Amino acid sequence: MNGGNHSVVSEFFLLGLTSSREIQIFLFLFFTVFYVASMLGNILIMLTIISDHRLHFPMYFLLANLSFIDTGVSSIATPKMIYDLFRKHKVISLKGCITQMFFIHTVGGTEMVLLIVMAYDRYIAICKPLYYLNIMSLRMCTSFTAVAWTIGLIHSVAQLAFVVNLPFCGPNKIDSFYCDFPRFIKLACTDTYRLEFLVTANSGFISMGTFFILMVSYIFILVTVCKHSSAGPSKALSTLTAHVTVVVFFFGPCIIVYVWPFPTLPIDKFLAIFDALITPFMNPVIYTFRNKDMKVAMRRLFLKALNFSEIFPQRILF
Ligand SMILES: *[C@@H]1O[C@H](CO)[C@@H](O)[C@H](O)[C@H]1NC(C)=O
């Protein structure tokens, strides 16, 4: 493995987050709770929206899509990280590494575009309510989601295409709990300066661009709400504050990981926890669980489930 121009590296060692036993135990509990909670929350949202015809509107389809993406986001690196926490040798194969990067960037890129679509949806609903049904038809909504997935896929493949054939011959330690371009590229035994620039340009551009567009659209919405309503502003302000918080949590780490001029910061592996775990958990809380119609629909779903068990009384007895 060490040196030798001709030896080939086929697996990498992840150094993980920490080697302290106490912190590992804490992280294990913390990650497990957040992971299970975000999976349950997002699956509940999808079930509620899909099963309730009263919620078959563009806004709710977008929320269901966001939840679907969030189950993906939290499942790419987190289960392996939890499984690896107490292991001394955290190994990942070259193929596993590339697969992780592919999914992280496909799903991450899609989520960014979807957040823009959702902001646009709110903008039309609040600023041009009379045209809402014309502009955000179901057909339009489906096209938007298709576009989001296409952009995510192109974004991901465009970066992977440059790294799949990189030669690896020596260093094989990744100081993180998952594989991503900045650290991965650094291990290749070739001049990687142009690749690093490419990743910064691609991932950095998409995260900064999306962040900027979202902020501008939130400001637009806020200004419109303040101008046209006397009772609305404080409620709108609290909603928007919640959105901006999530957006900062989601994009802050991305921007630091990709746009920060190399060398990579040691802290960014901890920041990545926000994207891998915290935002998929917070999205349902911010976007969906505060919504009145969603709360009503979830209550209906629970009641339906209860009635279902009354048809089979033995399930209640035992
Ligand atoms: C995503 O949105 C489309 C419509 O735009 C909808 O048909 C589909 O069911 C949604 N996906 C999920 C998982 O809810």
Short mmCIF file of C-alpha atoms and ligand atoms in Angstrom, two decimals:
data_model
loop_
_atom_site.label_atom_id
_atom_site.label_comp_id
_atom_site.label_asym_id
_atom_site.label_seq_id
_atom_site.Cartn_x
_atom_site.Cartn_y
_atom_site.Cartn_z
CA MET A 1 0.00 0.00 0.00
CA ASN A 2 2.80 2.43 0.79
CA GLY A 3 4.59 4.11 -2.04
CA GLY A 4 5.46 2.25 -5.22
CA ASN A 5 4.23 3.80 -8.40
CA HIS A 6 2.50 0.64 -9.52
CA SER A 7 0.55 -0.36 -6.44
CA VAL A 8 -3.13 0.40 -6.75
CA VAL A 9 -5.37 1.51 -3.91
CA SER A 10 -8.78 -0.13 -4.00
CA GLU A 11 -10.07 0.89 -0.59
CA PHE A 12 -9.84 3.82 1.75
CA PHE A 13 -9.80 4.25 5.49
CA LEU A 14 -12.21 6.76 6.94
CA LEU A 15 -10.82 8.40 10.04
CA GLY A 16 -14.30 9.22 11.33
CA LEU A 17 -15.24 12.04 13.65
CA THR A 18 -13.47 11.22 16.88
CA SER A 19 -11.53 8.49 18.64
CA SER A 20 -12.72 9.35 22.13
CA ARG A 21 -14.90 6.59 23.57
CA GLU A 22 -17.20 8.92 25.51
CA ILE A 23 -17.86 11.16 22.53
CA GLN A 24 -18.46 8.10 20.36
CA ILE A 25 -21.19 6.89 22.72
CA PHE A 26 -22.77 10.33 22.78
CA LEU A 27 -22.61 10.60 18.98
CA PHE A 28 -24.06 7.12 18.62
CA LEU A 29 -27.16 8.06 20.63
CA PHE A 30 -27.43 11.48 19.02
CA PHE A 31 -27.14 10.19 15.44
CA THR A 32 -29.44 7.24 15.99
CA VAL A 33 -32.20 9.39 17.49
CA PHE A 34 -31.94 12.01 14.73
CA TYR A 35 -31.78 9.44 11.97
CA VAL A 36 -34.80 7.46 13.16
CA ALA A 37 -36.78 10.64 13.85
CA SER A 38 -36.09 12.13 10.44
CA MET A 39 -36.92 8.89 8.62
CA LEU A 40 -40.20 8.50 10.53
CA GLY A 41 -41.14 12.17 10.07
CA ASN A 42 -40.46 12.19 6.35
CA ILE A 43 -42.18 8.86 5.71
CA LEU A 44 -45.21 10.06 7.68
CA ILE A 45 -45.39 13.16 5.50
CA MET A 46 -45.23 11.16 2.27
CA LEU A 47 -47.90 8.72 3.48
CA THR A 48 -50.19 11.54 4.61
CA ILE A 49 -49.94 13.47 1.35
CA ILE A 50 -50.19 10.49 -0.97
CA SER A 51 -53.15 8.94 0.87
CA ASP A 52 -55.20 12.13 1.26
CA HIS A 53 -56.94 13.42 -1.87
CA ARG A 54 -57.59 16.76 -0.19
CA LEU A 55 -53.85 17.37 -0.26
CA HIS A 56 -53.34 16.69 -3.94
CA PHE A 57 -52.13 20.19 -4.73
CA PRO A 58 -48.77 21.36 -6.09
CA MET A 59 -47.55 22.72 -2.77
CA TYR A 60 -48.11 19.39 -1.01
CA PHE A 61 -46.61 17.38 -3.86
CA LEU A 62 -43.51 19.52 -3.54
CA LEU A 63 -43.43 18.88 0.21
CA ALA A 64 -43.80 15.13 -0.39
CA ASN A 65 -40.96 15.29 -2.89
CA LEU A 66 -38.80 17.17 -0.40
CA SER A 67 -39.49 14.48 2.19
CA PHE A 68 -38.62 11.78 -0.32
CA ILE A 69 -35.32 13.51 -1.06
CA ASP A 70 -34.65 13.97 2.65
CA THR A 71 -35.02 10.25 3.36
CA GLY A 72 -32.37 9.82 0.66
CA VAL A 73 -30.09 12.56 1.98
CA SER A 74 -30.08 11.11 5.48
CA SER A 75 -29.59 7.53 4.29
CA ILE A 76 -26.50 7.97 2.11
CA ALA A 77 -23.80 8.43 4.71
CA THR A 78 -25.50 8.25 8.12
CA PRO A 79 -26.22 4.50 8.52
CA LYS A 80 -22.64 3.63 7.60
CA MET A 81 -21.34 6.33 9.92
CA ILE A 82 -23.41 4.97 12.83
CA TYR A 83 -22.32 1.42 12.02
CA ASP A 84 -18.68 2.54 11.81
CA LEU A 85 -18.61 4.64 14.98
CA PHE A 86 -17.09 2.03 17.28
CA ARG A 87 -15.04 0.22 14.64
CA LYS A 88 -11.35 0.75 14.63
CA HIS A 89 -10.91 0.26 10.89
CA LYS A 90 -13.56 2.11 8.97
CA VAL A 91 -13.06 0.87 5.46
CA ILE A 92 -14.79 2.00 2.28
CA SER A 93 -14.04 0.61 -1.17
CA LEU A 94 -13.18 2.84 -4.11
CA LYS A 95 -16.50 1.90 -5.71
CA GLY A 96 -18.33 2.60 -2.45
CA CYS A 97 -16.67 6.00 -2.30
CA ILE A 98 -17.68 6.88 -5.83
CA THR A 99 -21.23 5.63 -5.22
CA GLN A 100 -21.50 7.82 -2.13
CA MET A 101 -20.33 10.88 -4.03
CA PHE A 102 -22.73 10.14 -6.87
CA PHE A 103 -25.77 9.94 -4.59
CA ILE A 104 -24.75 12.82 -2.34
CA HIS A 105 -24.47 15.15 -5.31
CA THR A 106 -27.48 13.88 -7.25
CA VAL A 107 -29.77 14.12 -4.26
CA GLY A 108 -28.15 17.29 -2.91
CA GLY A 109 -28.33 19.06 -6.28
CA THR A 110 -31.96 18.00 -6.70
CA GLU A 111 -32.84 19.26 -3.24
CA MET A 112 -31.34 22.66 -4.00
CA VAL A 113 -33.39 23.06 -7.17
CA LEU A 114 -36.49 21.80 -5.38
CA LEU A 115 -36.05 24.42 -2.66
CA ILE A 116 -36.01 27.10 -5.38
CA VAL A 117 -39.17 25.64 -6.92
CA MET A 118 -40.83 25.69 -3.48
CA ALA A 119 -39.83 29.30 -2.92
CA TYR A 120 -41.21 30.16 -6.37
CA ASP A 121 -44.44 28.33 -5.51
CA ARG A 122 -44.83 30.41 -2.33
CA TYR A 123 -43.93 33.57 -4.22
CA ILE A 124 -46.71 32.97 -6.78
CA ALA A 125 -49.20 31.97 -4.06
CA ILE A 126 -48.52 35.08 -2.00
CA CYS A 127 -47.65 37.69 -4.61
CA LYS A 128 -49.84 36.61 -7.55
CA PRO A 129 -52.66 34.64 -5.91
CA LEU A 130 -55.10 35.17 -8.79
CA TYR A 131 -52.84 33.41 -11.23
CA TYR A 132 -51.69 30.68 -8.87
CA LEU A 133 -53.75 27.84 -10.35
CA ASN A 134 -52.78 28.82 -13.88
CA ILE A 135 -49.08 29.06 -13.19
CA MET A 136 -48.61 26.23 -10.69
CA SER A 137 -50.76 23.60 -12.37
CA LEU A 138 -50.17 19.96 -11.56
CA ARG A 139 -48.51 19.56 -14.93
CA MET A 140 -46.17 22.45 -14.26
CA CYS A 141 -45.35 21.00 -10.86
CA THR A 142 -44.46 17.64 -12.38
CA SER A 143 -42.23 19.35 -14.93
CA PHE A 144 -40.49 21.30 -12.18
CA THR A 145 -39.73 18.15 -10.20
CA ALA A 146 -38.48 16.44 -13.36
CA VAL A 147 -36.22 19.42 -14.06
CA ALA A 148 -34.93 19.32 -10.47
CA TRP A 149 -33.90 15.65 -10.78
CA THR A 150 -32.34 16.25 -14.19
CA ILE A 151 -30.23 19.13 -12.92
CA GLY A 152 -29.18 17.11 -9.86
CA LEU A 153 -28.11 14.23 -12.07
CA ILE A 154 -26.19 16.41 -14.54
CA HIS A 155 -24.48 18.26 -11.68
CA SER A 156 -23.36 14.98 -10.14
CA VAL A 157 -22.24 13.23 -13.33
CA ALA A 158 -20.40 16.33 -14.51
CA GLN A 159 -18.10 16.07 -11.51
CA LEU A 160 -17.82 12.31 -11.34
CA ALA A 161 -16.80 12.07 -14.98
CA PHE A 162 -13.53 13.76 -14.08
CA VAL A 163 -12.66 11.64 -11.07
CA VAL A 164 -13.70 8.05 -11.87
CA ASN A 165 -10.45 7.34 -13.63
CA LEU A 166 -8.09 9.10 -11.23
CA PRO A 167 -5.07 7.00 -10.32
CA PHE A 168 -4.67 6.16 -6.62
CA CYS A 169 -1.35 4.74 -5.57
CA GLY A 170 -0.40 5.82 -2.09
CA PRO A 171 -2.26 7.77 0.56
CA ASN A 172 -5.58 6.18 1.45
CA LYS A 173 -6.82 7.91 4.58
CA ILE A 174 -9.84 10.18 4.42
CA ASP A 175 -10.22 12.44 7.42
CA SER A 176 -14.02 12.35 7.51
CA PHE A 177 -16.94 9.96 7.95
CA TYR A 178 -17.91 9.85 4.28
CA CYS A 179 -16.39 10.40 0.85
CA ASP A 180 -16.64 13.70 -0.92
CA PHE A 181 -14.76 15.36 -3.73
CA PRO A 182 -12.42 17.76 -1.92
CA ARG A 183 -10.75 15.07 0.24
CA PHE A 184 -11.08 12.33 -2.38
CA ILE A 185 -9.30 14.30 -5.09
CA LYS A 186 -6.44 15.13 -2.75
CA LEU A 187 -5.52 11.43 -2.51
CA ALA A 188 -4.98 10.94 -6.22
CA CYS A 189 -1.39 10.67 -7.40
CA THR A 190 -1.57 13.24 -10.11
CA ASP A 191 -1.70 16.98 -10.32
CA THR A 192 -5.14 17.78 -8.98
CA TYR A 193 -5.14 21.54 -9.04
CA ARG A 194 -7.48 21.81 -12.03
CA LEU A 195 -9.84 19.19 -10.61
CA GLU A 196 -10.06 21.06 -7.35
CA PHE A 197 -10.91 24.18 -9.25
CA LEU A 198 -13.56 22.31 -11.21
CA VAL A 199 -15.25 21.03 -8.05
CA THR A 200 -15.18 24.45 -6.46
CA ALA A 201 -16.66 25.92 -9.61
CA ASN A 202 -19.41 23.31 -9.98
CA SER A 203 -20.50 22.52 -6.42
CA GLY A 204 -19.55 25.94 -5.14
CA PHE A 205 -21.45 27.69 -7.89
CA ILE A 206 -24.62 25.66 -7.44
CA SER A 207 -24.64 26.14 -3.65
CA MET A 208 -23.88 29.85 -3.68
CA GLY A 209 -26.24 30.48 -6.60
CA THR A 210 -29.11 28.64 -4.96
CA PHE A 211 -28.49 30.34 -1.63
CA PHE A 212 -28.58 33.74 -3.31
CA ILE A 213 -31.76 33.00 -5.29
CA LEU A 214 -33.53 31.72 -2.17
CA MET A 215 -32.60 34.77 -0.12
CA VAL A 216 -33.77 37.15 -2.85
CA SER A 217 -37.08 35.32 -3.23
CA TYR A 218 -37.66 35.37 0.54
CA ILE A 219 -37.05 39.12 0.60
CA PHE A 220 -39.49 39.57 -2.30
CA ILE A 221 -42.15 37.57 -0.47
CA LEU A 222 -41.60 39.46 2.76
CA VAL A 223 -41.83 42.86 1.10
CA THR A 224 -45.04 41.86 -0.70
CA VAL A 225 -46.63 40.51 2.47
CA CYS A 226 -45.74 43.62 4.43
CA LYS A 227 -47.17 45.93 1.77
CA HIS A 228 -50.48 44.18 1.26
CA SER A 229 -51.57 42.95 4.63
CA SER A 230 -52.02 44.51 8.01
CA ALA A 231 -52.27 41.33 10.10
CA GLY A 232 -49.93 39.13 8.11
CA PRO A 233 -46.41 40.45 8.56
CA SER A 234 -45.61 38.99 11.97
CA LYS A 235 -46.77 35.52 10.99
CA ALA A 236 -45.01 35.75 7.63
CA LEU A 237 -41.91 36.98 9.40
CA SER A 238 -41.84 34.00 11.75
CA THR A 239 -42.35 31.58 8.85
CA LEU A 240 -39.63 33.20 6.81
CA THR A 241 -37.25 33.27 9.77
CA ALA A 242 -37.75 29.52 10.07
CA HIS A 243 -37.05 29.04 6.35
CA VAL A 244 -33.98 31.22 6.41
CA THR A 245 -32.64 29.28 9.41
CA VAL A 246 -32.92 25.97 7.57
CA VAL A 247 -31.45 27.44 4.42
CA VAL A 248 -28.44 28.74 6.37
CA PHE A 249 -27.98 25.35 8.07
CA PHE A 250 -28.15 23.59 4.72
CA PHE A 251 -26.10 25.93 2.56
CA GLY A 252 -23.61 27.20 5.12
CA PRO A 253 -21.73 23.88 5.36
CA CYS A 254 -21.94 23.34 1.57
CA ILE A 255 -20.46 26.73 0.87
CA ILE A 256 -17.69 26.22 3.42
CA VAL A 257 -16.88 22.73 2.09
CA TYR A 258 -16.78 23.67 -1.59
CA VAL A 259 -16.05 27.34 -1.88
CA TRP A 260 -13.48 27.65 0.89
CA PRO A 261 -10.14 27.88 -0.87
CA PHE A 262 -8.16 24.70 -0.35
CA PRO A 263 -6.69 23.26 1.89
CA THR A 264 -9.82 21.76 3.42
CA LEU A 265 -10.67 22.86 6.92
CA PRO A 266 -10.59 20.19 9.62
CA ILE A 267 -13.87 21.52 10.97
CA ASP A 268 -15.85 20.88 7.80
CA LYS A 269 -16.40 17.21 8.59
CA PHE A 270 -18.40 18.29 11.63
CA LEU A 271 -20.30 20.86 9.59
CA ALA A 272 -21.24 18.08 7.17
CA ILE A 273 -23.38 16.58 9.93
CA PHE A 274 -25.81 19.44 9.38
CA ASP A 275 -26.38 18.39 5.78
CA ALA A 276 -26.32 14.66 6.40
CA LEU A 277 -28.54 14.62 9.44
CA ILE A 278 -29.86 17.88 10.84
CA THR A 279 -31.56 19.48 7.82
CA PRO A 280 -33.38 16.27 6.75
CA PHE A 281 -34.76 16.27 10.29
CA MET A 282 -35.61 19.96 10.36
CA ASN A 283 -37.24 20.27 6.94
CA PRO A 284 -40.40 18.40 8.02
CA VAL A 285 -40.57 20.45 11.21
CA ILE A 286 -40.22 23.77 9.42
CA TYR A 287 -42.08 23.18 6.20
CA THR A 288 -44.76 20.66 7.05
CA PHE A 289 -45.60 20.05 10.68
CA ARG A 290 -46.43 23.74 11.16
CA ASN A 291 -48.97 23.61 8.35
CA LYS A 292 -52.59 23.50 9.58
CA ASP A 293 -53.97 21.37 6.74
CA MET A 294 -51.15 18.89 7.19
CA LYS A 295 -51.91 18.60 10.92
CA VAL A 296 -55.57 17.94 10.17
CA ALA A 297 -54.67 15.39 7.50
CA MET A 298 -52.31 13.56 9.84
CA ARG A 299 -55.03 13.38 12.49
CA ARG A 300 -57.37 11.90 9.87
CA LEU A 301 -54.71 9.38 8.93
CA PHE A 302 -54.26 8.32 12.58
CA LEU A 303 -58.04 8.01 13.04
CA LYS A 304 -58.23 5.89 9.90
CA ALA A 305 -55.50 3.65 11.27
CA LEU A 306 -57.38 3.36 14.58
CA ASN A 307 -60.66 2.47 12.86
CA PHE A 308 -58.80 -0.11 10.90
CA SER A 309 -57.69 -1.79 14.09
CA GLU A 310 -61.27 -1.77 15.42
CA ILE A 311 -62.26 -4.01 12.55
CA PHE A 312 -59.78 -6.52 13.95
CA PRO A 313 -60.43 -6.25 17.71
CA GLN A 314 -57.88 -8.88 18.60
CA ARG A 315 -55.17 -6.42 17.63
CA ILE A 316 -56.32 -4.11 20.37
CA LEU A 317 -56.55 -6.87 22.96
CA PHE A 318 -53.01 -7.98 22.44
C1 LIG B 1 -43.49 14.46 -6.50
O1 LIG B 1 -44.30 15.37 -7.22
C2 LIG B 1 -45.09 14.81 -8.25
C3 LIG B 1 -45.88 15.90 -8.91
O2 LIG B 1 -45.13 17.00 -9.14
C4 LIG B 1 -46.03 13.76 -7.69
O3 LIG B 1 -46.76 13.17 -8.75
C5 LIG B 1 -45.23 12.71 -6.94
O4 LIG B 1 -46.12 11.82 -6.33
C6 LIG B 1 -44.35 13.37 -5.89
N1 LIG B 1 -43.50 12.36 -5.26
C7 LIG B 1 -43.68 11.96 -4.01
C8 LIG B 1 -42.71 10.97 -3.48
O5 LIG B 1 -44.55 12.39 -3.33
#
